[in-house]
Amino acid sequence: MKVSFYTQLGIIIKKLTGIQDISLVRKNIKKNIGKHIYNKKYTPQDIINTMALLGVKPGGVVCIHASMKEFYNYQGTAKELIDAIINYLTPEGTLMMPAMPFTDLRDINLDNYIFNPKTDKTAAGYLAETFRQYPNVVRSINVQHSVCAFGKHAKWLTKDHHLGNNCWDEYSPYYRMVQLGGIVVNLGMPSFYIGTFDHCVEAILYKEHPYWQQFFNKLQSYRYYNDQGEVKQYTCLTGDLECRTREKRLTKYFSPDIHKKKRLSNLLITMYDAKPCLEKMLELGRHGITMYYVPSPQKYKF
């Protein structure tokens, strides 16, 4: 796979500095500085109250992405926060979180790997891993972007993920969450981070335009263990290309009613109303406006 200038530059910087994870270094610097700026403590209930102010309601479908490295003024545990969210949503609500087993499948020998949805840890962070182990949580079968869910719609959201043509089409939990009018809440994520559901854009538009077709230019097979411990296989489209994003390219087009943010002490909490957000991203994507700067859409006509 051909790599971009940005990747080549990153490889050079890593060789010169010996730093393998520049993102982690940046987060640690931010945390050390932030501890001297923000010192107000907050609890699970404070987070729930803030989510409610941003539009999360009991009975709703909520998808959470979180970086607990940003929770340095938080008074509580990951489980206590999950308990509080589930209690707030009530039995009519549904909570989901990402549960992909790897951050980069290019580092994995897929010929030897068999996904075990019952035991494989998630690479989506500590809160998501705690949620994966939570009682009665179900997990979708998908090596690229598995999802865990709990509540009223959990089984429907996750049950067909391995049947789709790609990770984010109508069989995926992310697309189905959008159809249910779900809310995406990001806790401690970068300011312009949208959430994994933003990949539904390419899942829909790849049939419409050559730029988007390149995101699904390869058939890949994945193996997994089913509930009976048998090895099964599914095949779906994926993209053998490098991708780099700047979500700010899209968020500047979002109206205040579908994208809100609020800071609780140091913790940045953002909310996206998934359905109108996806509709806006599709509208922009059909005009060549996308979060991707690699691959660039500039040489394409829209």
JSON list of N, CA and C in Angstrom, two decimals, residues 199 201-217 239 241-246 249-250 281-282 284-302:
[
{"chain": "A", "resi": 199, "resn": "HIS", "atom": "N", "xyz": [-18.42, 6.92, 9.42]},
{"chain": "A", "resi": 199, "resn": "HIS", "atom": "CA", "xyz": [-18.01, 6.07, 8.30]},
{"chain": "A", "resi": 199, "resn": "HIS", "atom": "C", "xyz": [-19.21, 5.52, 7.52]},
{"chain": "A", "resi": 201, "resn": "VAL", "atom": "N", "xyz": [-20.96, 7.26, 5.90]},
{"chain": "A", "resi": 201, "resn": "VAL", "atom": "CA", "xyz": [-20.94, 8.07, 4.69]},
{"chain": "A", "resi": 201, "resn": "VAL", "atom": "C", "xyz": [-20.35, 7.27, 3.52]},
{"chain": "A", "resi": 202, "resn": "GLU", "atom": "N", "xyz": [-19.15, 6.71, 3.71]},
{"chain": "A", "resi": 202, "resn": "GLU", "atom": "CA", "xyz": [-18.57, 5.95, 2.60]},
{"chain": "A", "resi": 202, "resn": "GLU", "atom": "C", "xyz": [-19.32, 4.66, 2.34]},
{"chain": "A", "resi": 203, "resn": "ALA", "atom": "N", "xyz": [-19.96, 4.10, 3.38]},
{"chain": "A", "resi": 203, "resn": "ALA", "atom": "CA", "xyz": [-20.73, 2.87, 3.20]},
{"chain": "A", "resi": 203, "resn": "ALA", "atom": "C", "xyz": [-21.92, 3.08, 2.28]},
{"chain": "A", "resi": 204, "resn": "ILE", "atom": "N", "xyz": [-22.43, 4.31, 2.24]},
{"chain": "A", "resi": 204, "resn": "ILE", "atom": "CA", "xyz": [-23.57, 4.64, 1.39]},
{"chain": "A", "resi": 204, "resn": "ILE", "atom": "C", "xyz": [-23.12, 5.18, 0.04]},
{"chain": "A", "resi": 205, "resn": "LEU", "atom": "N", "xyz": [-22.12, 6.04, 0.05]},
{"chain": "A", "resi": 205, "resn": "LEU", "atom": "CA", "xyz": [-21.75, 6.76, -1.18]},
{"chain": "A", "resi": 205, "resn": "LEU", "atom": "C", "xyz": [-20.81, 5.98, -2.10]},
{"chain": "A", "resi": 206, "resn": "TYR", "atom": "N", "xyz": [-20.25, 4.84, -1.65]},
{"chain": "A", "resi": 206, "resn": "TYR", "atom": "CA", "xyz": [-19.30, 4.14, -2.52]},
{"chain": "A", "resi": 206, "resn": "TYR", "atom": "C", "xyz": [-19.95, 3.61, -3.79]},
{"chain": "A", "resi": 207, "resn": "LYS", "atom": "N", "xyz": [-21.26, 3.48, -3.79]},
{"chain": "A", "resi": 207, "resn": "LYS", "atom": "CA", "xyz": [-21.96, 3.02, -4.99]},
{"chain": "A", "resi": 207, "resn": "LYS", "atom": "C", "xyz": [-22.28, 4.18, -5.94]},
{"chain": "A", "resi": 208, "resn": "GLU", "atom": "N", "xyz": [-22.01, 5.40, -5.49]},
{"chain": "A", "resi": 208, "resn": "GLU", "atom": "CA", "xyz": [-22.44, 6.57, -6.27]},
{"chain": "A", "resi": 208, "resn": "GLU", "atom": "C", "xyz": [-21.32, 7.30, -6.99]},
{"chain": "A", "resi": 209, "resn": "HIS", "atom": "N", "xyz": [-20.06, 7.18, -6.51]},
{"chain": "A", "resi": 209, "resn": "HIS", "atom": "CA", "xyz": [-19.02, 8.04, -7.06]},
{"chain": "A", "resi": 209, "resn": "HIS", "atom": "C", "xyz": [-17.65, 7.36, -6.96]},
{"chain": "A", "resi": 210, "resn": "PRO", "atom": "N", "xyz": [-16.76, 7.56, -7.97]},
{"chain": "A", "resi": 210, "resn": "PRO", "atom": "CA", "xyz": [-15.44, 6.92, -7.97]},
{"chain": "A", "resi": 210, "resn": "PRO", "atom": "C", "xyz": [-14.58, 7.26, -6.76]},
{"chain": "A", "resi": 211, "resn": "TYR", "atom": "N", "xyz": [-14.69, 8.48, -6.24]},
{"chain": "A", "resi": 211, "resn": "TYR", "atom": "CA", "xyz": [-13.89, 8.82, -5.06]},
{"chain": "A", "resi": 211, "resn": "TYR", "atom": "C", "xyz": [-14.22, 7.88, -3.91]},
{"chain": "A", "resi": 212, "resn": "TRP", "atom": "N", "xyz": [-15.50, 7.63, -3.69]},
{"chain": "A", "resi": 212, "resn": "TRP", "atom": "CA", "xyz": [-15.92, 6.81, -2.56]},
{"chain": "A", "resi": 212, "resn": "TRP", "atom": "C", "xyz": [-15.74, 5.33, -2.83]},
{"chain": "A", "resi": 213, "resn": "GLN", "atom": "N", "xyz": [-15.67, 4.93, -4.09]},
{"chain": "A", "resi": 213, "resn": "GLN", "atom": "CA", "xyz": [-15.49, 3.51, -4.42]},
{"chain": "A", "resi": 213, "resn": "GLN", "atom": "C", "xyz": [-14.17, 2.96, -3.90]},
{"chain": "A", "resi": 214, "resn": "GLN", "atom": "N", "xyz": [-13.14, 3.81, -3.85]},
{"chain": "A", "resi": 214, "resn": "GLN", "atom": "CA", "xyz": [-11.82, 3.33, -3.45]},
{"chain": "A", "resi": 214, "resn": "GLN", "atom": "C", "xyz": [-11.77, 2.90, -1.98]},
{"chain": "A", "resi": 215, "resn": "PHE", "atom": "N", "xyz": [-12.76, 3.30, -1.19]},
{"chain": "A", "resi": 215, "resn": "PHE", "atom": "CA", "xyz": [-12.78, 2.91, 0.22]},
{"chain": "A", "resi": 215, "resn": "PHE", "atom": "C", "xyz": [-13.16, 1.44, 0.39]},
{"chain": "A", "resi": 216, "resn": "PHE", "atom": "N", "xyz": [-13.70, 0.83, -0.66]},
{"chain": "A", "resi": 216, "resn": "PHE", "atom": "CA", "xyz": [-14.11, -0.58, -0.61]},
{"chain": "A", "resi": 216, "resn": "PHE", "atom": "C", "xyz": [-13.63, -1.28, -1.88]},
{"chain": "A", "resi": 217, "resn": "ASN", "atom": "N", "xyz": [-12.32, -1.44, -1.99]},
{"chain": "A", "resi": 217, "resn": "ASN", "atom": "CA", "xyz": [-11.73, -1.99, -3.21]},
{"chain": "A", "resi": 217, "resn": "ASN", "atom": "C", "xyz": [-11.16, -3.39, -3.01]},
{"chain": "A", "resi": 239, "resn": "GLY", "atom": "N", "xyz": [-11.12, -1.50, 2.43]},
{"chain": "A", "resi": 239, "resn": "GLY", "atom": "CA", "xyz": [-10.30, -0.65, 1.58]},
{"chain": "A", "resi": 239, "resn": "GLY", "atom": "C", "xyz": [-8.83, -0.82, 1.87]},
{"chain": "A", "resi": 241, "resn": "LEU", "atom": "N", "xyz": [-6.21, 1.09, 1.51]},
{"chain": "A", "resi": 241, "resn": "LEU", "atom": "CA", "xyz": [-5.66, 2.42, 1.28]},
{"chain": "A", "resi": 241, "resn": "LEU", "atom": "C", "xyz": [-5.46, 3.13, 2.61]},
{"chain": "A", "resi": 242, "resn": "GLU", "atom": "N", "xyz": [-4.59, 4.11, 2.59]},
{"chain": "A", "resi": 242, "resn": "GLU", "atom": "CA", "xyz": [-4.34, 4.90, 3.79]},
{"chain": "A", "resi": 242, "resn": "GLU", "atom": "C", "xyz": [-5.39, 5.99, 3.92]},
{"chain": "A", "resi": 243, "resn": "CYS", "atom": "N", "xyz": [-5.88, 6.20, 5.13]},
{"chain": "A", "resi": 243, "resn": "CYS", "atom": "CA", "xyz": [-6.89, 7.23, 5.38]},
{"chain": "A", "resi": 243, "resn": "CYS", "atom": "C", "xyz": [-6.44, 8.13, 6.52]},
{"chain": "A", "resi": 244, "resn": "ARG", "atom": "N", "xyz": [-6.60, 9.43, 6.33]},
{"chain": "A", "resi": 244, "resn": "ARG", "atom": "CA", "xyz": [-6.32, 10.43, 7.36]},
{"chain": "A", "resi": 244, "resn": "ARG", "atom": "C", "xyz": [-7.45, 11.45, 7.36]},
{"chain": "A", "resi": 245, "resn": "THR", "atom": "N", "xyz": [-7.84, 11.88, 8.55]},
{"chain": "A", "resi": 245, "resn": "THR", "atom": "CA", "xyz": [-9.03, 12.73, 8.65]},
{"chain": "A", "resi": 245, "resn": "THR", "atom": "C", "xyz": [-8.79, 13.99, 9.47]},
{"chain": "A", "resi": 246, "resn": "ARG", "atom": "N", "xyz": [-9.59, 14.98, 9.17]},
{"chain": "A", "resi": 246, "resn": "ARG", "atom": "CA", "xyz": [-9.75, 16.18, 10.01]},
{"chain": "A", "resi": 246, "resn": "ARG", "atom": "C", "xyz": [-11.25, 16.44, 10.08]},
{"chain": "A", "resi": 249, "resn": "ARG", "atom": "N", "xyz": [-13.37, 19.64, 9.20]},
{"chain": "A", "resi": 249, "resn": "ARG", "atom": "CA", "xyz": [-13.83, 19.94, 7.84]},
{"chain": "A", "resi": 249, "resn": "ARG", "atom": "C", "xyz": [-15.35, 19.76, 7.72]},
{"chain": "A", "resi": 250, "resn": "LEU", "atom": "N", "xyz": [-15.92, 18.91, 8.58]},
{"chain": "A", "resi": 250, "resn": "LEU", "atom": "CA", "xyz": [-17.36, 18.65, 8.55]},
{"chain": "A", "resi": 250, "resn": "LEU", "atom": "C", "xyz": [-18.11, 19.38, 9.66]},
{"chain": "A", "resi": 281, "resn": "MET", "atom": "N", "xyz": [-23.69, 15.01, 6.44]},
{"chain": "A", "resi": 281, "resn": "MET", "atom": "CA", "xyz": [-22.43, 14.48, 5.93]},
{"chain": "A", "resi": 281, "resn": "MET", "atom": "C", "xyz": [-22.60, 13.87, 4.54]},
{"chain": "A", "resi": 282, "resn": "LEU", "atom": "N", "xyz": [-23.74, 13.23, 4.30]},
{"chain": "A", "resi": 282, "resn": "LEU", "atom": "CA", "xyz": [-24.02, 12.68, 2.97]},
{"chain": "A", "resi": 282, "resn": "LEU", "atom": "C", "xyz": [-24.19, 13.80, 1.95]},
{"chain": "A", "resi": 284, "resn": "LEU", "atom": "N", "xyz": [-22.85, 16.76, 2.07]},
{"chain": "A", "resi": 284, "resn": "LEU", "atom": "CA", "xyz": [-21.52, 17.32, 1.84]},
{"chain": "A", "resi": 284, "resn": "LEU", "atom": "C", "xyz": [-20.67, 16.36, 1.00]},
{"chain": "A", "resi": 285, "resn": "GLY", "atom": "N", "xyz": [-20.76, 15.06, 1.30]},
{"chain": "A", "resi": 285, "resn": "GLY", "atom": "CA", "xyz": [-19.96, 14.08, 0.58]},
{"chain": "A", "resi": 285, "resn": "GLY", "atom": "C", "xyz": [-20.29, 14.01, -0.89]},
{"chain": "A", "resi": 286, "resn": "ARG", "atom": "N", "xyz": [-21.53, 14.25, -1.23]},
{"chain": "A", "resi": 286, "resn": "ARG", "atom": "CA", "xyz": [-21.94, 14.24, -2.63]},
{"chain": "A", "resi": 286, "resn": "ARG", "atom": "C", "xyz": [-21.40, 15.45, -3.38]},
{"chain": "A", "resi": 287, "resn": "HIS", "atom": "N", "xyz": [-20.87, 16.43, -2.64]},
{"chain": "A", "resi": 287, "resn": "HIS", "atom": "CA", "xyz": [-20.25, 17.61, -3.25]},
{"chain": "A", "resi": 287, "resn": "HIS", "atom": "C", "xyz": [-18.74, 17.62, -3.03]},
{"chain": "A", "resi": 288, "resn": "GLY", "atom": "N", "xyz": [-18.20, 16.49, -2.60]},
{"chain": "A", "resi": 288, "resn": "GLY", "atom": "CA", "xyz": [-16.75, 16.39, -2.45]},
{"chain": "A", "resi": 288, "resn": "GLY", "atom": "C", "xyz": [-16.20, 17.00, -1.17]},
{"chain": "A", "resi": 289, "resn": "ILE", "atom": "N", "xyz": [-17.08, 17.26, -0.21]},
{"chain": "A", "resi": 289, "resn": "ILE", "atom": "CA", "xyz": [-16.63, 17.81, 1.08]},
{"chain": "A", "resi": 289, "resn": "ILE", "atom": "C", "xyz": [-16.63, 16.67, 2.08]},
{"chain": "A", "resi": 290, "resn": "THR", "atom": "N", "xyz": [-15.47, 16.34, 2.60]},
{"chain": "A", "resi": 290, "resn": "THR", "atom": "CA", "xyz": [-15.32, 15.17, 3.43]},
{"chain": "A", "resi": 290, "resn": "THR", "atom": "C", "xyz": [-14.31, 15.42, 4.53]},
{"chain": "A", "resi": 291, "resn": "MET", "atom": "N", "xyz": [-14.30, 14.56, 5.55]},
{"chain": "A", "resi": 291, "resn": "MET", "atom": "CA", "xyz": [-13.32, 14.67, 6.62]},
{"chain": "A", "resi": 291, "resn": "MET", "atom": "C", "xyz": [-11.95, 14.16, 6.18]},
{"chain": "A", "resi": 292, "resn": "TYR", "atom": "N", "xyz": [-11.88, 13.47, 5.05]},
{"chain": "A", "resi": 292, "resn": "TYR", "atom": "CA", "xyz": [-10.63, 12.88, 4.61]},
{"chain": "A", "resi": 292, "resn": "TYR", "atom": "C", "xyz": [-9.77, 13.89, 3.84]},
{"chain": "A", "resi": 293, "resn": "TYR", "atom": "N", "xyz": [-8.52, 14.04, 4.28]},
{"chain": "A", "resi": 293, "resn": "TYR", "atom": "CA", "xyz": [-7.57, 14.76, 3.44]},
{"chain": "A", "resi": 293, "resn": "TYR", "atom": "C", "xyz": [-6.61, 13.77, 2.77]},
{"chain": "A", "resi": 294, "resn": "VAL", "atom": "N", "xyz": [-6.60, 12.53, 3.25]},
{"chain": "A", "resi": 294, "resn": "VAL", "atom": "CA", "xyz": [-5.97, 11.40, 2.57]},
{"chain": "A", "resi": 294, "resn": "VAL", "atom": "C", "xyz": [-6.95, 10.24, 2.63]},
{"chain": "A", "resi": 295, "resn": "PRO", "atom": "N", "xyz": [-7.44, 9.75, 1.48]},
{"chain": "A", "resi": 295, "resn": "PRO", "atom": "CA", "xyz": [-7.20, 10.23, 0.12]},
{"chain": "A", "resi": 295, "resn": "PRO", "atom": "C", "xyz": [-7.92, 11.57, -0.14]},
{"chain": "A", "resi": 296, "resn": "SER", "atom": "N", "xyz": [-7.28, 12.42, -0.88]},
{"chain": "A", "resi": 296, "resn": "SER", "atom": "CA", "xyz": [-7.85, 13.74, -1.14]},
{"chain": "A", "resi": 296, "resn": "SER", "atom": "C", "xyz": [-8.92, 13.66, -2.23]},
{"chain": "A", "resi": 297, "resn": "PRO", "atom": "N", "xyz": [-10.01, 14.39, -2.06]},
{"chain": "A", "resi": 297, "resn": "PRO", "atom": "CA", "xyz": [-11.05, 14.40, -3.10]},
{"chain": "A", "resi": 297, "resn": "PRO", "atom": "C", "xyz": [-10.78, 15.47, -4.18]},
{"chain": "A", "resi": 298, "resn": "GLN", "atom": "N", "xyz": [-9.70, 16.19, -4.08]},
{"chain": "A", "resi": 298, "resn": "GLN", "atom": "CA", "xyz": [-9.49, 17.36, -4.92]},
{"chain": "A", "resi": 298, "resn": "GLN", "atom": "C", "xyz": [-9.38, 17.04, -6.42]},
{"chain": "A", "resi": 299, "resn": "LYS", "atom": "N", "xyz": [-8.85, 15.87, -6.75]},
{"chain": "A", "resi": 299, "resn": "LYS", "atom": "CA", "xyz": [-8.67, 15.55, -8.17]},
{"chain": "A", "resi": 299, "resn": "LYS", "atom": "C", "xyz": [-9.94, 14.95, -8.81]},
{"chain": "A", "resi": 300, "resn": "TYR", "atom": "N", "xyz": [-10.99, 14.84, -8.02]},
{"chain": "A", "resi": 300, "resn": "TYR", "atom": "CA", "xyz": [-12.24, 14.26, -8.52]},
{"chain": "A", "resi": 300, "resn": "TYR", "atom": "C", "xyz": [-13.26, 15.35, -8.83]},
{"chain": "A", "resi": 301, "resn": "LYS", "atom": "N", "xyz": [-14.12, 15.06, -9.79]},
{"chain": "A", "resi": 301, "resn": "LYS", "atom": "CA", "xyz": [-15.23, 15.96, -10.11]},
{"chain": "A", "resi": 301, "resn": "LYS", "atom": "C", "xyz": [-16.50, 15.44, -9.44]},
{"chain": "A", "resi": 302, "resn": "PHE", "atom": "N", "xyz": [-17.20, 16.33, -8.79]},
{"chain": "A", "resi": 302, "resn": "PHE", "atom": "CA", "xyz": [-18.43, 15.98, -8.11]},
{"chain": "A", "resi": 302, "resn": "PHE", "atom": "C", "xyz": [-19.62, 16.73, -8.70]}
]
